Amino acid sequence: DSGVTQTPKHLITATGQRVTLRCSPRSGDLSVYWYQQSLDQGLQFLIQYYNGEERAKGNILERFSAQQFPDLHSELNLSSLELGDSALYFCASGTDAYNEQFFGPGTRLTVL
Amino acid sequence: QKEVEQDPGPLSVPEGAIVSLNCTYSNSAFQYFMWYRQYSRKGPELLMYTYSSGNKEDGRFTAQVDKSSKYISLFIRDSQPSDSATYLCAMNNQGGKLIFGQGTELSVKP
């Protein structure tokens, strides 16, 4: 158990809908990273938050957004969902001091 | 060309074999190198973490980094069926996003 929690485990929804994925980092970690894993693209970085502020963006679609709250949990919002958004979404947390990233169990999103 | 290249396998070995997993990369700015193990689409589990060039050993696992060749390796000694998983190499700069290889699927047969 990495100490990173993610909810829900599974989401099944329809095209055009909006969903919210939630992540709680390990105790003491200020950074939260979101990654998408699909069969054809592998693990791809989406976005990083550090202590409530956006720090880095990867290939995140404009339909996707994220935020980190004062208690350091983070939410990833996916809107106008398309079939191609079906994937595993992982959250990871870490500290700048030690650089390792610890992954949560993921949320499996299926868009029908 | 991808920043990180990893042979996807699959790789099948008998129990007790020594396994060698490798990645090459193109960005010389990478300083931190990691190996993750992922079981059946579960969350990646951090196995090894190395800074810059050199070797690091942890039990049956040894990670090697050769920055001059832009080449990293993970060796697994006395492989066990429980080692069957997908192994992902990853690397980054300080505190930044991880760039992952495609993952190598390993099967250890009893």
Coordinates of C-alpha atoms in Angstrom, one line a residue:
Chain A
D1 CA 0.0 0.0 0.0
S2 CA 1.6 3.3 -1.2
G3 CA -0.5 5.5 1.1
V4 CA -2.1 7.3 -1.9
T5 CA -5.8 6.8 -2.2
Q6 CA -8.0 7.2 -5.2
T7 CA -11.8 7.1 -5.6
P8 CA -13.8 5.8 -7.3
K9 CA -12.1 2.5 -8.4
H10 CA -14.3 2.2 -11.5
L11 CA -16.4 4.7 -13.4
I12 CA -18.7 3.8 -16.3
T13 CA -20.3 6.7 -18.1
A14 CA -21.6 7.9 -21.4
T15 CA -20.1 10.1 -24.1
G16 CA -20.6 13.8 -23.4
Q17 CA -20.8 13.4 -19.6
R18 CA -18.6 14.9 -16.9
V19 CA -16.8 13.0 -14.1
T20 CA -14.6 13.8 -11.2
L21 CA -11.8 11.7 -9.9
R22 CA -10.4 12.2 -6.4
C23 CA -7.0 11.6 -5.0
S24 CA -5.5 11.9 -1.5
P25 CA -1.7 12.0 -1.3
R26 CA 0.5 10.3 1.2
S27 CA 0.8 12.1 4.5
G28 CA 3.4 14.9 4.2
D29 CA 3.5 14.9 0.4
L30 CA 2.9 18.3 -1.1
S31 CA 3.0 17.3 -4.8
V32 CA 0.2 15.5 -6.6
Y33 CA 0.7 14.3 -10.2
W34 CA -2.0 12.9 -12.5
Y35 CA -1.2 10.3 -15.2
Q36 CA -3.3 8.6 -17.8
Q37 CA -2.5 5.0 -18.9
S38 CA -4.0 3.7 -22.1
L39 CA -3.0 0.6 -24.0
D40 CA -1.6 2.5 -27.0
Q41 CA 0.0 5.5 -25.2
G42 CA 1.3 4.0 -22.0
L43 CA 1.6 6.1 -18.9
Q44 CA 1.4 9.8 -19.8
F45 CA 1.8 12.8 -17.5
L46 CA -1.2 15.1 -17.3
I47 CA -0.6 17.7 -14.7
Q48 CA 1.2 18.4 -11.4
Y49 CA 0.1 20.5 -8.4
Y50 CA 2.4 21.5 -5.6
N51 CA 0.9 22.8 -2.3
G52 CA -2.3 24.0 -4.1
E53 CA -0.6 25.6 -7.1
E54 CA -0.3 24.3 -10.6
R55 CA 3.3 23.5 -11.3
A56 CA 3.5 21.7 -14.6
K57 CA 1.3 20.6 -17.4
G58 CA 1.7 17.8 -19.8
N59 CA -0.5 16.7 -22.7
I60 CA -3.7 17.5 -20.9
L61 CA -6.7 18.2 -23.0
E62 CA -8.6 21.4 -22.5
R63 CA -11.7 19.4 -21.6
F64 CA -9.7 18.2 -18.5
S65 CA -8.9 20.3 -15.5
A66 CA -7.6 19.7 -12.0
Q67 CA -7.2 21.4 -8.7
Q68 CA -5.6 20.8 -5.3
F69 CA -7.4 21.8 -2.2
P70 CA -6.0 23.3 1.1
D71 CA -6.1 19.8 2.7
L72 CA -3.9 18.7 -0.3
H73 CA -6.3 16.3 -1.8
S74 CA -6.7 16.7 -5.6
E75 CA -9.5 16.3 -8.1
L76 CA -9.3 15.7 -11.8
N77 CA -12.3 16.8 -13.8
L78 CA -13.0 15.3 -17.2
S79 CA -15.8 16.8 -19.3
S80 CA -17.4 16.2 -22.7
L81 CA -16.2 12.7 -22.4
E82 CA -15.3 10.8 -25.6
L83 CA -14.8 7.1 -26.2
G84 CA -11.0 7.7 -26.4
D85 CA -10.9 9.0 -22.9
S86 CA -11.4 5.4 -21.6
A87 CA -8.3 4.7 -19.7
L88 CA -6.7 4.2 -16.3
Y89 CA -6.1 7.4 -14.4
F90 CA -3.5 7.4 -11.7
C91 CA -2.6 9.9 -9.1
A92 CA 0.9 9.9 -7.6
S93 CA 2.3 12.0 -4.8
G94 CA 5.8 12.9 -3.7
T95 CA 8.1 15.5 -2.2
D96 CA 10.5 17.8 -4.0
A97 CA 13.2 16.7 -1.5
Y98 CA 13.2 13.1 -2.4
N99 CA 11.8 13.1 -6.0
E100 CA 10.2 9.6 -5.9
Q101 CA 6.6 9.4 -6.9
F102 CA 4.2 7.0 -5.2
F103 CA 1.2 5.9 -7.2
G104 CA -2.4 5.2 -6.1
P105 CA -4.4 2.2 -7.2
G106 CA -6.0 4.2 -10.1
T107 CA -9.5 4.9 -11.4
R108 CA -10.6 2.8 -14.4
L109 CA -12.8 5.0 -16.6
T110 CA -15.0 3.5 -19.2
V111 CA -16.8 5.8 -21.6
L112 CA -19.6 4.1 -23.6
Chain B
Q1 CA 11.3 9.0 -31.6
K2 CA 10.2 8.5 -28.0
E3 CA 12.2 10.0 -25.2
V4 CA 12.4 6.6 -23.5
E5 CA 12.5 3.3 -25.3
Q6 CA 11.8 0.0 -23.6
D7 CA 11.3 -3.4 -25.3
P8 CA 7.7 -4.4 -24.5
G9 CA 8.5 -8.1 -24.6
P10 CA 6.7 -10.3 -23.5
L11 CA 9.7 -11.9 -21.8
S12 CA 9.2 -15.5 -20.5
V13 CA 11.8 -17.1 -18.2
P14 CA 12.0 -20.2 -15.9
E15 CA 11.9 -19.8 -12.2
G16 CA 15.3 -19.1 -10.8
A17 CA 16.6 -17.3 -13.9
I18 CA 18.4 -14.0 -13.9
V19 CA 16.2 -11.4 -15.7
S20 CA 17.6 -8.4 -17.4
L21 CA 15.3 -5.4 -18.3
N22 CA 16.6 -2.4 -20.2
C23 CA 15.7 1.1 -21.3
T24 CA 17.4 3.7 -23.4
Y25 CA 16.7 7.4 -23.4
S26 CA 17.6 10.4 -25.4
N27 CA 17.3 13.4 -23.0
S28 CA 20.7 13.9 -21.3
A29 CA 19.0 16.2 -18.7
F30 CA 17.5 13.2 -16.9
Q31 CA 19.1 12.7 -13.5
Y32 CA 16.7 10.4 -11.6
F33 CA 15.9 6.9 -12.7
M34 CA 13.2 4.6 -11.4
W35 CA 11.8 1.2 -11.9
Y36 CA 8.2 0.4 -11.2
R37 CA 6.4 -2.9 -11.1
Q38 CA 2.8 -3.0 -12.2
Y39 CA 0.6 -6.0 -11.7
S40 CA -2.4 -6.5 -14.0
R41 CA -3.3 -2.8 -14.4
K42 CA -2.9 -2.0 -10.7
G43 CA -1.1 1.1 -9.5
P44 CA 2.7 1.1 -10.4
E45 CA 4.8 0.2 -7.4
L46 CA 8.2 1.9 -7.0
L47 CA 10.9 -0.8 -6.9
M48 CA 14.2 1.0 -7.4
Y49 CA 15.3 4.7 -7.4
T50 CA 18.7 5.8 -8.5
Y51 CA 20.3 9.2 -8.9
S52 CA 22.8 9.7 -11.7
S53 CA 25.1 6.9 -12.8
G54 CA 26.0 3.8 -10.8
N55 CA 24.6 0.7 -9.3
K56 CA 22.0 0.2 -6.5
E57 CA 21.1 -3.2 -5.0
D58 CA 18.1 -4.1 -3.0
G59 CA 17.6 -7.8 -2.2
R60 CA 17.2 -9.7 -5.5
F61 CA 17.0 -6.4 -7.5
T62 CA 19.9 -4.4 -8.9
A63 CA 19.5 -1.2 -10.9
Q64 CA 22.3 0.1 -13.1
V65 CA 22.5 3.5 -14.7
D66 CA 25.0 4.4 -17.4
K67 CA 24.5 8.1 -18.3
S68 CA 27.3 8.2 -20.8
S69 CA 25.4 5.6 -22.9
K70 CA 21.9 6.8 -21.8
Y71 CA 21.1 3.2 -20.8
I72 CA 19.5 1.8 -17.6
S73 CA 19.0 -1.7 -16.5
L74 CA 17.2 -3.7 -13.9
F75 CA 18.4 -7.2 -13.0
I76 CA 16.3 -9.6 -11.0
R77 CA 18.2 -12.6 -9.5
D78 CA 16.5 -15.9 -8.6
S79 CA 13.3 -14.9 -10.3
Q80 CA 10.0 -16.1 -8.8
P81 CA 6.6 -16.6 -10.3
S82 CA 5.5 -13.7 -8.1
D83 CA 7.8 -11.4 -10.1
S84 CA 5.5 -11.9 -13.1
A85 CA 4.3 -8.4 -13.9
T86 CA 5.0 -5.4 -16.2
Y87 CA 8.1 -3.5 -15.4
L88 CA 8.2 0.2 -16.3
C89 CA 11.3 2.3 -16.4
A90 CA 10.8 6.0 -15.6
M91 CA 13.0 9.1 -15.4
N92 CA 12.9 12.8 -14.7
N93 CA 14.6 15.9 -13.6
Q94 CA 14.3 17.2 -10.0
G95 CA 10.7 17.0 -8.8
G96 CA 9.3 16.9 -12.3
K97 CA 7.0 14.8 -14.4
L98 CA 8.0 11.2 -15.0
I99 CA 8.7 10.0 -18.5
F100 CA 7.9 6.3 -18.7
G101 CA 8.9 3.5 -21.0
Q102 CA 6.2 1.4 -22.6
G103 CA 6.8 -1.4 -20.0
T104 CA 8.2 -4.9 -20.4
E105 CA 5.8 -7.8 -19.6
L106 CA 7.6 -10.5 -17.7
S107 CA 6.4 -14.0 -17.0
V108 CA 8.3 -16.3 -14.7
K109 CA 7.3 -19.9 -15.2
P110 CA 7.4 -22.4 -12.2

